[in-house]
Amino acid sequence: MRHVHRMPFGAAVEDGAVRFRLWAPGARTVAVVLGAGGERTQVLTSIENHWFEASVPDVGAGTRYAFRIDGTSTVADPASRANPDGVHAASAVFDPAAYDWREERWRGRPWEEAVIYEMHVGTFTPEGSFAATIERLPALAELGITAIELMPVAAFPGRRNWGYDAVLPFAPAAAYGPPDDLKRLVDAAHGCGLMVMLDVVYNHFGPEGNYLHVYAPQFFNAHHQTPWGAAINFDAAHSRTVRDFFIHNALYWIDEYQFDGLRIDAVHAIVDESSPDIVTELTAAVRQHAGSGRHVHIVLENDRNEAWRLTPDRTTRPHNATAQWNDDLHHALHVLVTGERDGYYADYAERPLWQLGRCLAEGFAFQGEASPFRDGAARGERSAHIAPGAFVSYTQTHDQIGNRAFGERLTTLTDTRALRTAAACTLLAPATPMLFMGEEYGATTPFLFFCDFGAELAEAVTRGRRAEFGIFDRIREADARATIPDPNSPATFAASKLNQDEAATSAATEWRAFYHRCLALRRTYVTPRLLGSAPAGSFAIEQGVLLRVRWRCSDGSTLHLGVTFSPTALQQIDALPGLTIYESAPGIGAGGVWPAYGVAYSVQEPA
């Protein structure tokens, strides 16, 4: 089986030729320069709506090519399928039909089965490659993971990056291996029963290696300013072509690479005043294109907590996004297990246990309330009517570890009892759980912010990174901020790689056993109750420190949670109704004394 996504731009392999096409409204002339040394040049014909194109015979896969603008600037193809020599160099002709997919019958998995494992390809293995990642997939499947989510893999400047500074959104980063290795990774994951999600960035281009302004300034809208400069043009003149560029990018990953879904980064940072906005249009295009024969999912990161983007249709199936990362739940848990209350954690300082309960039962903690961290601005919308699975829950992510000054994981910030209690809350609740790589064995390696920019930009990034942490009390002083690792140093990247020796320790074995047990219980007792109509949640707090949550399920059963983050035991606690399926200490589900950091789940069958 071979998969090719047809696009109106870029280099397309045709019978005996390659068709080159570029949208360049700011250019007078465009030529394609072929060969590593520019041995051959073909002028592209100007056609309607600022397009330039030419079909060039006798061009094979692997041939380097670049576009020469007005006889002066030479740039990579913005829709390049492969850029083996970096984003500043020429693109390479790539034949997507050359890869023969093995898992022809794979159609994905229902979202109710999702247990996500977020990973960064460059730091997940010592080799930091697509090929090396394949070797670890069976172990993840055996653990109980059902979906891996790759941090962005589109081509970025240099050899080290989180992926959010990509500038060639169709080309897999050469640092991780050739495009066909990424296809092999997806294919192998499907063979293990794993969905593969891809993190994509549609709110900005990276600060280095983006040459669109040279020949297509209309790609940006200066009337909308963002932290990265002029916003991508989704709502002004010429925006139709820009919108199509990103819609095709989404379809390309779903079609040509057979990804099972996308995680759209920072939807709140996309500026679009048109209707439907680009996220709505893109999501609808993906669902229509995938059809009813595949399970394809769209997950959002959206600080605005816009519940309308998650509201299901009359069949309870999503008609916009499938789910959203729920930072509210993370922040409430983080305050409970670490006591940190500065920066954005200030919004959760007063009643974190109540906010955790609201997240578990109703989705968002902020459903229109004022956010002190945002200067009192209202944030969020009512979300209790939305299925719990539409909220992705986690104790750690690349953001929440990596956006700390020193990239500390919770294993170094709190004790094992508190962390295991927090993890149990996310692993067995009806919301969709997500782990960050290494979490399953209690990794202590940091995940730092790293990049590989040119000298001038590198210095600015280092200064800016250290300045932004002035809002946090513990490193407010300049001397303290000066100790923050340099993002551009290779040592910062190396320190962020998972430590395979640590993964082989007895402590790691105990952590894996904990996750394996919780995910097995989820598979047996929770997942079957998520099919059909959504569970309805409610919560209450007893003695000021014991949180009780219950979810009434479509089969008439009820799932119960009891949890405390108190460091002291509680007395005279009522038992959890029904069959106790998980308890952090023997007998706590039966009531009476509830130990410090105690957590238990039970299932109550209908009477």
XYZ file of C-alpha atoms in Angstrom:
607
model
C 0.000 0.000 0.000
C 1.344 3.424 -0.967
C 0.070 6.798 0.210
C 0.573 10.099 -1.607
C -1.087 13.382 -0.698
C -1.619 15.594 -3.741
C -0.815 19.251 -3.068
C -1.076 22.410 -5.216
C 2.480 23.460 -4.308
C 5.948 22.021 -3.881
C 7.684 19.356 -5.952
C 5.472 16.533 -7.227
C 6.932 13.474 -8.926
C 5.058 12.764 -12.157
C 5.637 10.404 -15.053
C 9.196 11.094 -16.185
C 9.243 14.589 -14.700
C 8.857 16.680 -11.558
C 6.351 19.517 -11.354
C 7.650 22.467 -9.326
C 5.163 25.030 -8.036
C 5.607 28.083 -5.784
C 3.250 30.819 -4.608
C 5.310 34.026 -4.707
C 3.160 37.185 -4.817
C 6.187 39.306 -3.915
C 8.383 38.037 -6.765
C 8.737 39.142 -10.385
C 10.523 35.993 -11.550
C 11.119 32.528 -10.107
C 13.452 29.795 -11.355
C 14.197 26.350 -9.971
C 17.902 25.587 -9.561
C 18.669 21.868 -9.805
C 21.638 19.834 -8.608
C 23.953 20.132 -5.629
C 26.073 22.629 -7.548
C 23.231 24.364 -9.356
C 24.098 22.688 -12.657
C 20.661 23.193 -14.178
C 18.187 26.057 -14.082
C 14.595 26.165 -15.278
C 12.514 29.361 -15.278
C 9.041 28.842 -13.837
C 6.062 30.196 -15.745
C 3.984 32.874 -14.069
C 0.317 31.890 -13.956
C -2.768 33.330 -12.281
C -2.996 34.302 -8.608
C 0.780 34.755 -8.165
C 1.698 31.128 -8.819
C 4.837 30.046 -10.679
C 5.248 26.538 -12.078
C 7.179 24.295 -14.445
C 7.357 20.592 -15.214
C 10.981 19.523 -15.591
C 11.895 16.164 -17.177
C 14.707 13.823 -16.133
C 14.706 14.801 -12.454
C 15.051 11.906 -10.031
C 14.324 11.421 -6.348
C 17.110 12.857 -4.220
C 17.910 15.678 -6.650
C 18.641 18.891 -4.784
C 16.575 21.915 -5.819
C 15.953 25.464 -4.657
C 13.955 28.433 -5.875
C 15.779 31.539 -7.122
C 13.768 34.685 -6.535
C 14.244 37.640 -8.936
C 17.658 36.297 -9.871
C 19.133 37.038 -6.433
C 17.823 35.119 -3.392
C 17.913 31.311 -3.423
C 15.606 29.591 -0.933
C 14.381 26.149 0.027
C 10.911 25.040 -0.995
C 8.488 26.021 1.819
C 6.566 22.807 1.035
C 9.704 20.675 0.826
C 9.106 17.018 1.633
C 12.811 16.588 2.457
C 15.636 18.978 3.353
C 18.584 16.678 4.133
C 21.200 19.424 4.534
C 19.288 21.772 6.833
C 16.741 24.539 6.447
C 19.207 27.008 4.908
C 20.183 24.554 2.158
C 18.441 23.234 -0.942
C 15.469 20.895 -0.742
C 15.498 17.367 -2.173
C 13.011 15.812 -4.566
C 11.225 13.066 -2.639
C 8.957 10.368 -4.030
C 6.324 9.567 -1.374
C 5.119 6.550 -3.363
C 8.437 4.755 -2.808
C 7.445 3.537 0.667
C 5.254 0.422 0.783
C 3.198 0.346 3.990
C 2.977 -2.975 5.813
C 0.018 -2.337 8.140
C -2.626 -2.007 5.438
C -5.563 -2.887 7.684
C -4.834 -0.370 10.447
C -7.730 2.046 10.966
C -6.759 3.547 14.319
C -8.399 3.198 17.713
C -11.407 4.867 19.386
C -10.449 7.848 21.522
C -11.906 6.177 24.614
C -8.963 3.751 24.475
C -6.323 6.484 24.365
C -3.454 6.392 26.868
C -0.903 8.840 25.468
C 2.881 8.839 25.792
C 4.475 12.157 24.810
C 8.042 11.946 23.543
C 10.779 14.057 22.009
C 12.507 11.962 19.347
C 15.915 13.583 19.840
C 16.132 12.809 23.569
C 14.049 9.649 23.885
C 16.973 7.386 22.939
C 20.761 7.829 22.974
C 20.725 7.892 19.164
C 17.887 10.425 19.035
C 16.437 9.059 15.799
C 13.232 7.740 14.271
C 14.925 4.367 13.739
C 16.051 4.020 17.362
C 12.581 4.916 18.625
C 11.117 1.915 16.807
C 13.048 -0.449 19.066
C 11.260 0.903 22.173
C 7.693 0.615 20.905
C 6.920 -2.956 22.074
C 7.809 -2.033 25.662
C 5.415 0.926 25.586
C 2.609 -1.243 24.242
C 3.271 -3.837 26.938
C 3.114 -1.113 29.603
C -0.411 -0.224 28.514
C 0.257 2.778 26.283
C -2.097 2.976 23.293
C -0.860 6.173 21.595
C 2.484 7.916 21.239
C 2.552 11.654 20.643
C 5.634 13.001 18.930
C 6.719 16.535 19.719
C 7.043 18.459 16.427
C 9.328 16.804 13.882
C 9.162 19.382 11.067
C 12.522 20.771 9.915
C 14.086 23.326 12.272
C 17.420 25.213 12.217
C 20.451 23.326 13.520
C 20.552 19.844 15.019
C 18.807 20.419 18.360
C 15.364 21.853 19.015
C 12.121 21.111 20.811
C 10.501 21.380 17.380
C 8.413 24.506 17.906
C 10.890 26.595 15.858
C 10.222 24.714 12.616
C 10.306 26.622 9.331
C 9.658 23.856 6.771
C 6.447 22.258 8.042
C 6.288 19.435 5.461
C 9.889 18.158 5.834
C 10.760 15.792 8.703
C 13.840 17.065 10.546
C 16.972 15.543 9.028
C 18.531 15.309 12.497
C 16.153 12.420 13.232
C 16.631 10.519 9.977
C 15.191 10.436 6.432
C 11.438 10.750 5.791
C 10.995 7.040 5.167
C 12.343 6.328 8.663
C 9.462 8.355 10.082
C 7.073 6.270 7.996
C 8.697 3.110 9.339
C 8.196 4.436 12.867
C 4.477 5.033 12.292
C 4.112 1.694 10.511
C 5.879 -0.170 13.332
C 3.748 1.580 15.964
C 0.590 0.456 14.189
C 1.988 -3.064 14.187
C 2.205 -2.811 17.987
C -1.375 -1.538 18.236
C -0.224 2.022 18.969
C -1.784 5.144 17.528
C 0.680 7.884 16.570
C -0.181 11.541 17.117
C 1.932 14.423 15.821
C 2.366 17.823 17.451
C 2.042 20.551 14.786
C 2.643 24.301 15.006
C 0.336 26.575 13.024
C 0.663 29.757 15.094
C 4.144 30.890 13.958
C 7.320 30.019 12.097
C 10.648 29.746 13.867
C 12.914 32.818 14.067
C 15.669 31.393 11.850
C 15.436 29.916 8.355
C 12.049 31.277 7.334
C 12.412 33.057 3.968
C 8.744 33.532 3.109
C 9.012 37.272 3.692
C 11.431 37.485 0.733
C 8.900 36.420 -1.891
C 5.525 36.102 -0.101
C 5.147 38.858 2.516
C 1.385 38.352 2.122
C 1.857 35.181 4.166
C 1.794 37.458 7.217
C -0.648 40.050 8.530
C 1.088 43.007 10.177
C -2.234 44.216 11.633
C -2.033 41.301 14.072
C 1.109 41.177 16.185
C 2.167 38.121 18.168
C 5.178 37.278 20.390
C 6.867 36.159 17.148
C 6.095 39.300 15.129
C 3.411 39.687 12.464
C 0.817 36.933 12.675
C 0.375 34.336 9.990
C -2.247 35.694 7.614
C -5.407 33.688 8.146
C -7.948 36.494 7.707
C -6.774 39.237 5.301
C -6.206 39.502 1.555
C -4.478 36.411 0.098
C -5.348 34.387 3.202
C -7.056 31.667 1.153
C -3.705 30.388 -0.103
C -2.185 30.617 3.371
C -5.076 28.690 4.913
C -4.784 26.018 2.224
C -1.061 25.676 2.955
C -1.752 24.643 6.552
C -4.844 22.590 5.791
C -2.827 20.597 3.275
C -0.092 20.225 5.872
C -2.565 18.596 8.258
C -3.951 16.333 5.527
C -0.426 15.483 4.377
C 0.568 14.096 7.777
C -2.708 12.152 8.038
C -2.492 10.828 4.458
C 1.120 10.412 3.515
C 2.462 9.446 6.940
C -0.698 7.760 8.227
C -0.675 9.620 11.536
C -3.735 8.912 13.655
C -4.168 12.504 14.701
C -2.620 15.876 15.392
C -2.025 17.943 18.497
C -2.325 21.607 17.448
C 0.047 23.774 19.464
C -1.091 27.006 21.149
C -4.432 27.574 19.442
C -4.802 30.643 21.660
C -1.833 32.205 19.808
C -3.459 31.868 16.365
C -4.941 35.227 15.384
C -7.908 34.829 13.027
C -10.973 37.054 12.982
C -12.672 35.258 10.087
C -15.484 32.717 10.318
C -14.982 29.853 10.341
C -11.565 30.381 11.871
C -8.645 28.326 10.562
C -8.736 25.772 13.392
C -12.411 25.029 12.772
C -11.930 24.803 9.008
C -8.832 22.649 9.308
C -10.455 20.257 11.762
C -13.504 19.866 9.528
C -11.250 19.203 6.528
C -9.356 16.484 8.403
C -12.547 14.761 9.527
C -14.093 14.893 6.061
C -10.918 13.675 4.390
C -10.415 10.780 6.812
C -14.029 9.694 6.411
C -15.817 7.161 8.575
C -13.334 4.368 7.917
C -10.550 5.721 10.156
C -10.264 6.940 13.716
C -8.481 10.305 13.358
C -8.224 12.653 16.333
C -7.520 16.367 16.795
C -6.173 17.533 20.167
C -5.745 21.190 21.054
C -3.557 23.214 23.335
C -5.731 26.213 24.154
C -5.149 28.480 27.144
C -8.532 30.119 26.579
C -10.422 27.002 27.722
C -12.933 27.381 24.871
C -15.377 24.597 25.591
C -17.257 25.214 22.340
C -14.325 23.725 20.445
C -14.918 20.414 22.270
C -18.717 20.260 22.307
C -19.956 17.004 20.757
C -22.692 16.633 18.174
C -26.007 14.880 18.859
C -24.380 11.460 18.545
C -21.872 12.408 21.328
C -19.056 12.256 18.769
C -16.768 15.307 18.369
C -17.527 17.550 15.413
C -14.667 19.946 16.098
C -11.680 18.920 18.213
C -11.535 15.558 19.964
C -9.797 16.763 23.118
C -7.681 19.459 24.764
C -4.664 19.392 27.050
C -5.944 20.353 30.499
C -3.338 22.555 32.128
C -5.830 23.454 34.851
C -5.668 19.929 36.222
C -1.877 19.844 36.020
C -1.487 23.163 37.811
C -3.821 22.194 40.645
C -1.988 18.886 41.107
C 1.387 20.613 40.967
C 0.462 23.019 43.749
C -0.842 20.141 45.852
C 2.325 18.032 45.563
C 5.007 20.772 45.552
C 3.500 23.744 47.380
C 4.766 26.101 44.646
C 2.495 29.116 44.264
C 4.384 31.674 42.212
C 4.119 32.477 38.493
C 1.009 31.005 36.900
C 0.550 28.689 39.888
C -0.810 31.726 41.741
C -4.200 31.020 40.129
C -4.324 27.698 42.009
C -2.835 28.748 45.331
C -6.020 29.322 47.322
C -8.045 26.143 46.715
C -6.107 23.643 44.612
C -8.002 20.606 45.912
C -11.353 22.149 44.912
C -9.953 23.011 41.491
C -8.631 19.474 41.076
C -12.083 18.134 41.900
C -13.713 20.463 39.416
C -11.263 19.381 36.695
C -11.847 15.689 37.356
C -15.632 16.053 37.449
C -16.320 18.903 35.014
C -13.260 19.464 32.796
C -11.875 22.958 33.338
C -11.132 24.621 36.671
C -11.607 28.062 35.114
C -15.043 28.227 33.486
C -15.420 31.985 33.180
C -13.870 33.030 36.500
C -11.313 35.812 36.791
C -7.678 34.776 36.541
C -5.420 36.754 38.896
C -2.357 35.743 36.871
C -4.002 37.318 33.800
C -4.709 40.582 35.631
C -8.264 39.573 36.487
C -9.366 38.685 32.969
C -12.160 36.125 32.701
C -10.973 32.757 31.430
C -12.783 29.695 30.167
C -16.296 28.467 29.453
C -18.690 26.021 31.104
C -17.509 22.479 30.444
C -19.482 20.076 32.661
C -21.541 18.901 29.659
C -18.474 17.622 27.801
C -17.263 14.030 28.031
C -14.317 13.589 30.422
C -12.286 11.984 27.625
C -12.158 15.366 25.884
C -9.725 16.535 28.578
C -6.165 15.204 28.450
C -4.808 14.874 32.000
C -1.184 14.638 33.107
C 1.199 15.236 35.956
C 4.099 16.152 33.620
C 4.576 17.331 30.014
C 7.404 18.823 27.967
C 5.950 22.275 28.748
C 5.554 21.854 32.477
C 9.018 20.364 32.911
C 10.920 22.187 30.183
C 9.498 25.604 30.922
C 10.993 25.471 34.382
C 14.340 27.240 34.577
C 16.194 24.021 35.380
C 13.882 21.523 33.733
C 13.165 19.558 36.912
C 10.797 16.622 36.868
C 8.383 16.046 39.736
C 10.552 13.141 40.904
C 13.062 15.745 42.119
C 10.474 18.198 43.484
C 8.271 16.021 45.690
C 8.318 12.655 47.435
C 7.249 9.353 45.929
C 4.002 9.089 47.915
C 2.712 12.448 46.711
C 3.772 11.823 43.112
C 2.222 8.360 43.001
C -1.015 9.775 44.418
C -1.096 12.434 41.710
C -0.370 9.872 38.999
C -3.158 7.561 40.197
C -5.594 10.467 39.939
C -4.826 10.860 36.241
C -4.362 7.213 35.251
C -7.695 5.878 36.526
C -10.064 8.827 36.071
C -12.287 8.916 32.942
C -10.262 11.793 31.439
C -7.656 10.783 28.853
C -4.305 10.175 30.597
C -0.949 11.215 29.201
C 2.585 10.425 30.362
C 5.764 12.279 29.480
C 8.662 10.091 28.367
C 10.558 8.566 31.284
C 7.736 9.195 33.722
C 6.861 5.493 33.688
C 10.109 4.604 35.463
C 10.502 7.690 37.650
C 13.155 9.385 35.498
C 15.071 12.153 37.252
C 16.873 13.526 34.199
C 15.850 17.106 33.446
C 14.109 18.143 30.265
C 15.625 21.532 29.535
C 14.887 24.098 26.866
C 17.428 23.602 24.066
C 18.017 24.909 20.546
C 20.789 25.370 17.986
C 20.537 28.859 16.499
C 23.157 30.985 14.766
C 25.456 33.023 17.011
C 23.579 36.350 17.104
C 20.151 34.802 17.688
C 21.606 32.277 20.123
C 22.853 35.040 22.423
C 19.491 36.801 22.331
C 17.652 33.565 23.161
C 19.939 32.887 26.116
C 19.399 36.400 27.491
C 15.654 36.242 26.933
C 15.327 32.825 28.501
C 17.014 33.992 31.682
C 15.054 37.235 31.832
C 11.631 35.583 31.591
C 12.072 33.772 34.913
C 12.088 37.020 36.866
C 8.437 36.365 37.801
C 9.430 33.358 39.924
C 10.454 34.179 43.488
C 13.073 31.443 43.823
C 15.165 32.770 40.910
C 14.150 36.400 40.808
C 17.671 37.676 41.442
C 19.976 38.144 38.446
C 22.714 35.992 39.957
C 20.316 33.075 40.295
C 19.019 33.486 36.751
C 22.589 33.488 35.432
C 22.878 29.838 36.461
C 20.068 28.775 34.110
C 21.553 26.391 31.494
C 22.373 27.926 28.114
C 19.738 26.657 25.631
C 22.268 26.643 22.782
C 24.895 24.562 24.541
C 25.195 20.940 23.333
C 25.551 20.005 27.005
C 22.025 21.255 27.709
C 20.670 18.971 25.020
C 22.777 16.030 26.225
C 21.565 16.481 29.808
C 17.969 16.207 28.596
C 18.392 12.732 27.104
C 16.828 9.890 29.051
C 19.367 7.936 31.080
C 19.204 4.264 30.127
C 21.182 3.224 33.198
C 18.586 4.857 35.428
C 15.855 3.002 33.547
C 17.413 -0.315 34.632
C 17.427 0.317 38.406
C 15.224 -1.410 40.973
C 13.445 1.894 41.653
C 12.610 2.136 37.949
C 11.218 -1.392 38.035
C 8.909 -0.446 40.909
C 7.658 2.611 39.048
C 6.967 0.559 35.908
C 5.034 -1.973 37.963
C 2.893 0.841 39.360
C 2.079 2.247 35.911
C 1.512 -1.208 34.446
C -0.910 -2.067 37.229
C -2.854 1.201 36.952
C -3.158 0.968 33.180
C -4.280 -2.660 33.379
C -6.974 -1.633 35.852
C -7.980 1.212 33.563
C -8.286 -1.161 30.625
C -10.460 -3.555 32.655
C -12.667 -1.283 34.732
C -12.642 2.230 33.259
C -12.309 2.098 29.468
C -15.390 -0.119 28.906
C -17.460 2.427 30.842
C -16.399 5.289 28.575
C -18.024 3.843 25.448
C -21.391 5.317 24.572
C -22.735 8.310 26.473
C -20.341 10.321 28.594
C -20.024 9.769 32.358
C -21.464 12.604 34.459
C -19.176 13.778 37.257
C -19.637 15.441 40.634
C -17.310 16.122 43.559
C -17.191 17.097 47.217
C -14.522 17.781 49.851
C -14.683 16.281 53.350
C -12.799 17.539 56.418
C -11.206 20.164 54.161
C -8.633 17.723 52.732
C -10.376 14.584 51.378
C -11.603 14.893 47.812
C -14.364 12.572 46.656
C -15.294 12.393 42.968
C -17.887 10.197 41.356
C -18.781 9.563 37.734
C -22.132 8.056 36.759
C -21.536 5.899 33.661
C -23.808 5.032 30.762
C -24.237 1.415 31.927
C -25.639 2.606 35.237
C -22.471 1.923 37.209
C -20.604 4.572 39.180
C -16.862 5.106 39.413
C -15.677 6.570 42.735
C -12.411 8.293 43.702
C -11.228 9.237 47.156
C -7.923 11.106 47.550
C -6.059 13.279 50.020
C -2.761 15.072 49.650
C -2.537 15.603 53.394
C 0.763 14.489 55.003
C -1.184 13.241 58.042
C -3.737 10.446 58.357
C -7.492 11.099 58.565
C -9.933 9.379 60.930
C -13.526 8.166 60.579
C -13.718 8.179 56.807
C -16.676 6.459 55.120
C -15.921 3.548 52.815
C -15.960 3.900 49.036
C -19.111 2.242 47.658
C -18.794 -0.924 45.599
C -15.724 -2.926 44.620
C -12.377 -1.303 45.419
C -10.218 -1.626 42.292
C -7.215 0.400 43.433
C -5.921 1.538 46.797
C -2.573 3.043 47.726
C -2.526 1.128 51.017
C -4.370 -2.061 52.000
C -7.894 -1.561 53.250
C -8.331 2.187 52.812
C -11.264 1.724 50.455
C -13.118 0.149 53.368
C -13.021 3.427 55.283
C -12.038 4.193 58.838
C -8.478 5.542 58.855
C -7.343 7.179 55.615
C -3.530 7.367 55.445
C -1.420 10.321 54.373
C -1.452 10.768 50.587
C -4.094 8.069 50.396
C -5.941 7.384 47.140
C -8.488 4.725 46.183
C -10.895 3.980 43.346
C -13.977 1.791 43.394
C -16.677 0.678 40.967
C -20.288 0.479 42.135
C -22.517 -1.630 39.907
C -26.143 -0.582 39.348
C -28.601 -1.825 41.968
